[in-house]
CSV table of C-alpha atoms in Angstrom, one decimal:
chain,number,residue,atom,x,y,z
A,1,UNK,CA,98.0,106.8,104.4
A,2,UNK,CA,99.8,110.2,105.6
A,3,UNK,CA,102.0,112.6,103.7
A,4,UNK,CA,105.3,114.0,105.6
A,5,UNK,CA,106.8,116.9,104.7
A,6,UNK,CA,110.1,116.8,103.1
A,7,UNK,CA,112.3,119.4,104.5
A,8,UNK,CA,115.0,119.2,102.2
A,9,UNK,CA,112.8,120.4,99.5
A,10,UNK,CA,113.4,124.0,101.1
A,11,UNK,CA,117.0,123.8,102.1
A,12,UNK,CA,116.7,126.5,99.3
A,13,UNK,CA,114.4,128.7,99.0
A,14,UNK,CA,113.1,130.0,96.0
A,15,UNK,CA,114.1,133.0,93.7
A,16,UNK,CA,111.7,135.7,94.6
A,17,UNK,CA,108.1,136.5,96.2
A,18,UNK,CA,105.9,135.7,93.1
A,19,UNK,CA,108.0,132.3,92.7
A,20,UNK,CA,107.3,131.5,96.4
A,21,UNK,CA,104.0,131.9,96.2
A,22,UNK,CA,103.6,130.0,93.0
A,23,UNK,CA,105.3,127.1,94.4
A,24,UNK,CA,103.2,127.4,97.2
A,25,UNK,CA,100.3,127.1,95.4
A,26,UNK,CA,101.1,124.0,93.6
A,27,UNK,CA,102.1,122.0,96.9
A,28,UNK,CA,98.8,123.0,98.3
A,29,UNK,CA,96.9,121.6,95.3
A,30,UNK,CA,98.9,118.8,95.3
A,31,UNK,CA,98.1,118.2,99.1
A,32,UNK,CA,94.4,118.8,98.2
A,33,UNK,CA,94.4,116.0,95.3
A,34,UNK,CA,96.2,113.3,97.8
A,35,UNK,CA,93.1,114.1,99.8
A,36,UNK,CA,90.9,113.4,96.6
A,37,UNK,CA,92.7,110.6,96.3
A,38,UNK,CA,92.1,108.5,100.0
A,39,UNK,CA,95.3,110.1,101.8
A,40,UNK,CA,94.3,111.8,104.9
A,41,UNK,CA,93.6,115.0,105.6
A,42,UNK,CA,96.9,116.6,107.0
A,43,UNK,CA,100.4,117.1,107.0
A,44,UNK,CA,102.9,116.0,108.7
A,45,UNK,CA,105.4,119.0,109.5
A,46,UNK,CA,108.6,119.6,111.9
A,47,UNK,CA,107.7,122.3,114.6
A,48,UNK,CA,109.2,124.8,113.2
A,49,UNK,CA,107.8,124.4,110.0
A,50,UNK,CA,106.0,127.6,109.8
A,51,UNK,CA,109.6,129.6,110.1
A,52,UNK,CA,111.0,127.8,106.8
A,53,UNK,CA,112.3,130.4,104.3
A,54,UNK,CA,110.1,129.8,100.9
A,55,UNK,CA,111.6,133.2,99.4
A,56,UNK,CA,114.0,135.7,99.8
A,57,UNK,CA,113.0,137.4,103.6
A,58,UNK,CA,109.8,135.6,103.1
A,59,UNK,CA,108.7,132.7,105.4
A,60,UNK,CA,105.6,130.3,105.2
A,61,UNK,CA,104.3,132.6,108.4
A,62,UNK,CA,104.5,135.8,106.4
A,63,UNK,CA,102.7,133.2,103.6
A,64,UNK,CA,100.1,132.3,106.2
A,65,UNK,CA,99.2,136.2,106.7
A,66,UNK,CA,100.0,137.6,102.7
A,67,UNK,CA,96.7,139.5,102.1
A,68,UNK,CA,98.2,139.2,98.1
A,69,UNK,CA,97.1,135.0,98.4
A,70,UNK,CA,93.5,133.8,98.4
A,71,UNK,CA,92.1,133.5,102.2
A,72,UNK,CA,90.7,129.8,101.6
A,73,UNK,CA,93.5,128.4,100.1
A,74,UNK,CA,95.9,129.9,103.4
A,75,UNK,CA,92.7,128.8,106.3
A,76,UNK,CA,92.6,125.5,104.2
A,77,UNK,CA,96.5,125.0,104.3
A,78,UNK,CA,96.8,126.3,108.2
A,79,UNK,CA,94.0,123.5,109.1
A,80,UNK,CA,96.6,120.7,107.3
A,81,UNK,CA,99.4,121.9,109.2
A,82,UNK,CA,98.2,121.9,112.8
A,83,UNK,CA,96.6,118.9,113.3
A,84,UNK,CA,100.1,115.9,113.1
A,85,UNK,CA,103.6,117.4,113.9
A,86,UNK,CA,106.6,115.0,112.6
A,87,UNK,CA,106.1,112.7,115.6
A,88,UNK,CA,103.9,112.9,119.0
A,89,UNK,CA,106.4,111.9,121.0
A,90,UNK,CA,103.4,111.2,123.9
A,91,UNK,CA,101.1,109.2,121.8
A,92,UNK,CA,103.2,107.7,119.3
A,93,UNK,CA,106.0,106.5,121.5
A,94,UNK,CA,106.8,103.5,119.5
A,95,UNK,CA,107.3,105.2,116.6
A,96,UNK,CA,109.3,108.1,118.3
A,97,UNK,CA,111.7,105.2,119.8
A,98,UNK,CA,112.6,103.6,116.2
A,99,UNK,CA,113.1,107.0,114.9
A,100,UNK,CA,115.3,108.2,117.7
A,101,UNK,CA,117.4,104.6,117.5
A,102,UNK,CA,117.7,104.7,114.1
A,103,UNK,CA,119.7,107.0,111.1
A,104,UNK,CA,118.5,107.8,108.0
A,105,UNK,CA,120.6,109.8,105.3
A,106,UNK,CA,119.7,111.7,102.0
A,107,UNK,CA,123.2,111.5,99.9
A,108,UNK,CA,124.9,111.7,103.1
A,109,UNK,CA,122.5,114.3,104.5
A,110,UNK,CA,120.6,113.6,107.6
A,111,UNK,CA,117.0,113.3,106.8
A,112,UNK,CA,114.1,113.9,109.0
A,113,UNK,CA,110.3,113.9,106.9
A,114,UNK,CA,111.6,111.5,104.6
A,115,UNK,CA,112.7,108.7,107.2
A,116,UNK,CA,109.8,109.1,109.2
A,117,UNK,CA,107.5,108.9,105.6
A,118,UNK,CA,109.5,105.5,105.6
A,119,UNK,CA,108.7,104.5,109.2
A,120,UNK,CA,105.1,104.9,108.6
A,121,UNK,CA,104.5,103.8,105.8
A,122,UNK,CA,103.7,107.1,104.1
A,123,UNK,CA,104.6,109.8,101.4
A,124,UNK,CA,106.9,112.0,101.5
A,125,UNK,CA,105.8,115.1,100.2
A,126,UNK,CA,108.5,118.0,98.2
A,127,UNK,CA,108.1,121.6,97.1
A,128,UNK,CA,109.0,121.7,93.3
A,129,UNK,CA,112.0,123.4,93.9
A,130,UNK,CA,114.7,121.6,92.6
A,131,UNK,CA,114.7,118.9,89.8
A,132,UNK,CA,116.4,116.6,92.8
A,133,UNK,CA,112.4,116.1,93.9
A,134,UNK,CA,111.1,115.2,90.2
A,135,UNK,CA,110.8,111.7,91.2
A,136,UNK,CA,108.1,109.3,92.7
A,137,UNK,CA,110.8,107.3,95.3
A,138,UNK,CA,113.3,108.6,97.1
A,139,UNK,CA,116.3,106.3,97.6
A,140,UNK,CA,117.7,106.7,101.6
A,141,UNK,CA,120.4,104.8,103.7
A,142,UNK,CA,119.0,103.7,106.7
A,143,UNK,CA,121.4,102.6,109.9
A,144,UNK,CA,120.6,101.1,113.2
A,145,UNK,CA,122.5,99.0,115.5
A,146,UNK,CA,120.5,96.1,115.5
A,147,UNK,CA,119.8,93.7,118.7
A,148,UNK,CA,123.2,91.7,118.7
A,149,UNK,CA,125.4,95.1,118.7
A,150,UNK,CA,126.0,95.1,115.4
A,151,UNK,CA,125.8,98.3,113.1
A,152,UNK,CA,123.2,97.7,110.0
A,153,UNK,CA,122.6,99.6,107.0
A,154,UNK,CA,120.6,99.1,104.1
A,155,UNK,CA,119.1,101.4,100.7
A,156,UNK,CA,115.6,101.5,101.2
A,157,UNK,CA,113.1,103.4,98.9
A,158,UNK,CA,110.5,106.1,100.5
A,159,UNK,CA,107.2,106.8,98.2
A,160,UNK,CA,107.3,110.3,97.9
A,161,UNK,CA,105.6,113.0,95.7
A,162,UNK,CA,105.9,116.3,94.0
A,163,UNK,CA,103.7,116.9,91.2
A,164,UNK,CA,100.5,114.8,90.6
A,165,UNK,CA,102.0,112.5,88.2
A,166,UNK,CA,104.0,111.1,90.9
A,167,UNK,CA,100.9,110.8,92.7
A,168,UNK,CA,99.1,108.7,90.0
A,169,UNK,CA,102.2,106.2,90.2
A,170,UNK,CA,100.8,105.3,93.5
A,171,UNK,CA,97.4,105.0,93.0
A,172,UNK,CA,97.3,101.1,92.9
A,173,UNK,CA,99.1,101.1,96.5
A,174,UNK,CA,96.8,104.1,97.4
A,175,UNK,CA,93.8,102.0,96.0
A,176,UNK,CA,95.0,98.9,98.3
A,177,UNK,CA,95.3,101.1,101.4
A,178,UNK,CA,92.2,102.7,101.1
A,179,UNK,CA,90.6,99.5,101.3
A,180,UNK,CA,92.1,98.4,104.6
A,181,UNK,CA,91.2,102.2,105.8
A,182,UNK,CA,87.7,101.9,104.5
A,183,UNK,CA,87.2,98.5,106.6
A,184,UNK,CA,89.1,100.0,109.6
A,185,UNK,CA,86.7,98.0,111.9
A,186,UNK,CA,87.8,94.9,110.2
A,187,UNK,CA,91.4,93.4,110.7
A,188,UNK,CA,93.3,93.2,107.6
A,189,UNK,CA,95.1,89.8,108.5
A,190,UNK,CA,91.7,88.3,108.0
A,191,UNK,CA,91.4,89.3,104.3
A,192,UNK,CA,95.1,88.3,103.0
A,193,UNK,CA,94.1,86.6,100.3
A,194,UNK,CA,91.6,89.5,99.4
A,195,UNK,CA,94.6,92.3,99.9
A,196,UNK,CA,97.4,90.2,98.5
A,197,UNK,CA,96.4,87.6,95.4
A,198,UNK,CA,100.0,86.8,94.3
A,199,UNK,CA,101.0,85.7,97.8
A,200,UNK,CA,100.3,82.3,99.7
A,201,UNK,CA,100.5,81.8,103.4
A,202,UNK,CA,101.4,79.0,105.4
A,203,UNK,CA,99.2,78.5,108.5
A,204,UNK,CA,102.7,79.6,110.2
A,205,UNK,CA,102.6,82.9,108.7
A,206,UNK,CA,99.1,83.5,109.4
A,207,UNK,CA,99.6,82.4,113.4
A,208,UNK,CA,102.3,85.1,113.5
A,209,UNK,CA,100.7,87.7,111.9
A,210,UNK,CA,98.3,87.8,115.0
A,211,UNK,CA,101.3,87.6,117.7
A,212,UNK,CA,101.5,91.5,117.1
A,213,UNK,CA,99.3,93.4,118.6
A,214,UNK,CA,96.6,95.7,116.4
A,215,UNK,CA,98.1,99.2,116.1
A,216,UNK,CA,102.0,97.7,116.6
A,217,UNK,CA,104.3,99.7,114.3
A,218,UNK,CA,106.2,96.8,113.2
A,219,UNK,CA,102.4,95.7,111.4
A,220,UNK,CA,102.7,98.5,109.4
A,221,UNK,CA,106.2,97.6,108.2
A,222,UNK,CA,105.5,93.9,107.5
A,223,UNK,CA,102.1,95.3,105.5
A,224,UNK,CA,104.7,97.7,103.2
A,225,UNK,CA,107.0,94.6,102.8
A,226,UNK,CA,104.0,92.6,101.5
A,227,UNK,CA,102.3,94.9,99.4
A,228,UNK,CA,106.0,95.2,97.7
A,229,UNK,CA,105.7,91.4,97.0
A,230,UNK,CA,102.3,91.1,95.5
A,231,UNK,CA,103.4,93.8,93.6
A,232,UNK,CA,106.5,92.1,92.2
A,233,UNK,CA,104.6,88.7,91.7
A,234,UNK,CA,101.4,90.0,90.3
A,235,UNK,CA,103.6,91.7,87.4
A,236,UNK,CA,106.2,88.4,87.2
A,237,UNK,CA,104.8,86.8,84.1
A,238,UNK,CA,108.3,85.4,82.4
A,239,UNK,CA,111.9,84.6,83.6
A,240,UNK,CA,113.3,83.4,86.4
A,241,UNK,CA,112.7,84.8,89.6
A,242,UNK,CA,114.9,88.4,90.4
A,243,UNK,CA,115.0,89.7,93.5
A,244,UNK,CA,116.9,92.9,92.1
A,245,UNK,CA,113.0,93.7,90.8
A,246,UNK,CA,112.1,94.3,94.1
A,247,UNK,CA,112.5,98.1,96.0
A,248,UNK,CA,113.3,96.1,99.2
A,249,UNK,CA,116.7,94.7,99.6
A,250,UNK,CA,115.8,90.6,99.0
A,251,UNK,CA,118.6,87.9,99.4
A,252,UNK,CA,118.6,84.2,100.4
A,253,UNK,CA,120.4,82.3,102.9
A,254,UNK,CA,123.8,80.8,102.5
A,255,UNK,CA,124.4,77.5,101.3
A,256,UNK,CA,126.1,76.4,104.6
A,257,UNK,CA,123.1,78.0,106.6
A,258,UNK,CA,120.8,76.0,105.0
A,259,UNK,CA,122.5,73.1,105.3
A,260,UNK,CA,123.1,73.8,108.9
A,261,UNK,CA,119.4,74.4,110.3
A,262,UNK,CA,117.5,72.6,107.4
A,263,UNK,CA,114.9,72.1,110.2
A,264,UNK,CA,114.5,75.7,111.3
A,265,UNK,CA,113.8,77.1,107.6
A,266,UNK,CA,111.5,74.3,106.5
A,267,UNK,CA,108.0,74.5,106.8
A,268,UNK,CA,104.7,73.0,105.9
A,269,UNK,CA,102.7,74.9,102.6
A,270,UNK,CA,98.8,75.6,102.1
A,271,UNK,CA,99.2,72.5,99.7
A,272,UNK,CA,100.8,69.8,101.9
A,273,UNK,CA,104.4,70.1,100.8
A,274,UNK,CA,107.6,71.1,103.5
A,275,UNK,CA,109.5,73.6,101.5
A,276,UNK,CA,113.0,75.3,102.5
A,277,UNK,CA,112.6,78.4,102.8
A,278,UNK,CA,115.9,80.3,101.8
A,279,UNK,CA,114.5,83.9,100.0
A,280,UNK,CA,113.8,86.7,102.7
A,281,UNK,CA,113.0,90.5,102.9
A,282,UNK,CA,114.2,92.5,106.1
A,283,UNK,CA,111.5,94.4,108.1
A,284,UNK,CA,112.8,97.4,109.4
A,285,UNK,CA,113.4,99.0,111.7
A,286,UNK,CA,114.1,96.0,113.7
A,287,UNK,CA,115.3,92.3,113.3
A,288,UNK,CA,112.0,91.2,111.5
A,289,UNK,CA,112.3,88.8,108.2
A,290,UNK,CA,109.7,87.3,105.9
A,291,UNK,CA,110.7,84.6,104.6
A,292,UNK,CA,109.4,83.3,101.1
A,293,UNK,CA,109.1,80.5,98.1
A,294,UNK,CA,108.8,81.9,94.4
A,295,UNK,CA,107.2,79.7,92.6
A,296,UNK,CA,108.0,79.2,89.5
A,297,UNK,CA,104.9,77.3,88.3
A,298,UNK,CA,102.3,79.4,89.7
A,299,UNK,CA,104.2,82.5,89.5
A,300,UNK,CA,102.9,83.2,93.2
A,301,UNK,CA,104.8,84.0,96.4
A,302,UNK,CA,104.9,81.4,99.6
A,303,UNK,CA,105.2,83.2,102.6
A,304,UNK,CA,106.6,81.0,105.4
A,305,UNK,CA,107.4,82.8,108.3
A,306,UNK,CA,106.7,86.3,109.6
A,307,UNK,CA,108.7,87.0,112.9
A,308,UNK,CA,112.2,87.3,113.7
A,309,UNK,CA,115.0,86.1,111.9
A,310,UNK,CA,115.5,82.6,111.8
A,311,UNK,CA,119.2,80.7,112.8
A,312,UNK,CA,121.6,81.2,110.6
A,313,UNK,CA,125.6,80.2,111.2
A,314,UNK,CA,126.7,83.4,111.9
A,315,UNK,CA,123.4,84.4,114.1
A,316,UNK,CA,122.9,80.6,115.9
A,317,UNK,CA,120.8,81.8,119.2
């Protein structure tokens, strides 16, 4: 798990010099208990990061080099910074190519640290310096023009930080990521049912899982999208099923669809029953789908298919 700079959270700098350096201090210490905490060890920050304005005629350069600030808190906070910039364009050319493709907008702003937080599967990380950051997800509108030409937007929610209680709101995710980073030689999509109790998959699932590549971005997309499901269905104890509950946007397939390619959205389940599977969450960037059964009985999730989306009437090839 990385943190990503927010560079909204300085479109305004703050009031004066001992403001600045107070803020400062709190997003370091805040950097330093994500560490404590299983996120890694740096910061992901646009290159020119260093020249941001965190005070009146007072950048985070002149911040690096203020004599008036402890020395180990500035070496520890110049060693976060230098190691990840926003995107190596070189080494992480997948991720670079879905970020260049796609749009991501802030109330209307374009948004860099917080889209790319998204792509990742990260947190975005603020400076306290506006109540606009007092929040533990940021909502953002994400556009692409998807593979048939077609312009598609959707709200998506980015984990993202301030202060530590925003932090401790993520600990059961940060908990279920440390464990795949802790067993880093072992491959997660052997251990599904250890990582992800509330959800059943179909031998189809499964088979998919393994047509991607170890280290494919989309992987860490589908693992977000899952984690957001046993999340949902591990707390779903009464009611019908509501896919408004979930951060992701959720919807089923039309009547008319289903009727149409019955064959194409059914598929065999873990217990020997062909279920229809209608219920699906969009993996983005990208045409992905995971398609899923709530059960109502079990109050678990059946995932049928993990791939592209499936025919529909309106997308029939």
């Amino acid at each position: 798990m990385e943190l990503v700079f927010n560079e909204l959270s300085l479109i305004k700098p703050m009031e004066n010099l001992e403001i600045a350096r107070e803020k400062m201090e709190q997003f370091i210490r805040l950097i330093q208990h994500s560490v404590n905490l299983g996120v890694r060890r740096y910061l992901r920050v646009d290159e020119d990061f260093i020249y941001y304005d965190i005070g009146p005629n007072y950048k985070i350069i002149q911040w690096l080099n203020d004599k008036n600030v402890d020395m180990d808190m500035r070496r520890y906070f110049k060693s976060v910074i230098t190691r990840k910039p926003y995107i190596d364009s070189h080494r992480e050319a997948d991720i670079y190519s879905q970020f260049k493709s796609s749009d991501f907008f802030y109330n209307t702003i374009v948004c860099k640290g917080l889209g790319i937080a998204h792509l990742i599967d990260g947190i975005a990380i603020s400076f306290q310096s506006d109540d606009e950051w007092n929040k533990h997800t940021i909502t953002l509108r994400f556009v692409e023009l998807d593979n048939t030409g077609d312009i598609y937007e959707e709200d998506i929610e980015t984990r993202h930080i301030s202060n530590k209680f925003h932090l401790d709101l993520h600990k059961t995710y940060l908990d279920q990521k440390r464990k795949i980073d802790l067993n880093n030689n072992t491959e997660w999509r052997n251990e599904l049912e250890q990582l992800f109790p509330s959800l059943i998959f179909c031998d189809r699932a499964k088979a998919q899982l393994f047509e991607y590549k170890k280290g494919d971005l989309i992987l860490k997309q589908i693992q977000k999208r899952l984690f957001e499901l046993n999340e949902y269905f591990t707390s779903w104890q009464e009611g019908a099923f509501n896919n408004e509950s979930l951060p992701s946007k959720v919807t089923p397939e039309s009547p008319i669809t289903l009727v149409t390619y019955t064959e194409e959205h059914t598929f065999l389940c873990p217990d020997g029953q062909y279920r229809i599977f209608s219920w699906h969450v969009r993996v983005t960037p990208g045409a992905g789908r995971i398609f899923f059964v709530p059960d109502e009985i079990t109050r678990k999730c059946i995932i049928g298919h993990i791939g592209n989306k499936l025919k529909t009437v309106k997308y029939s090839t």
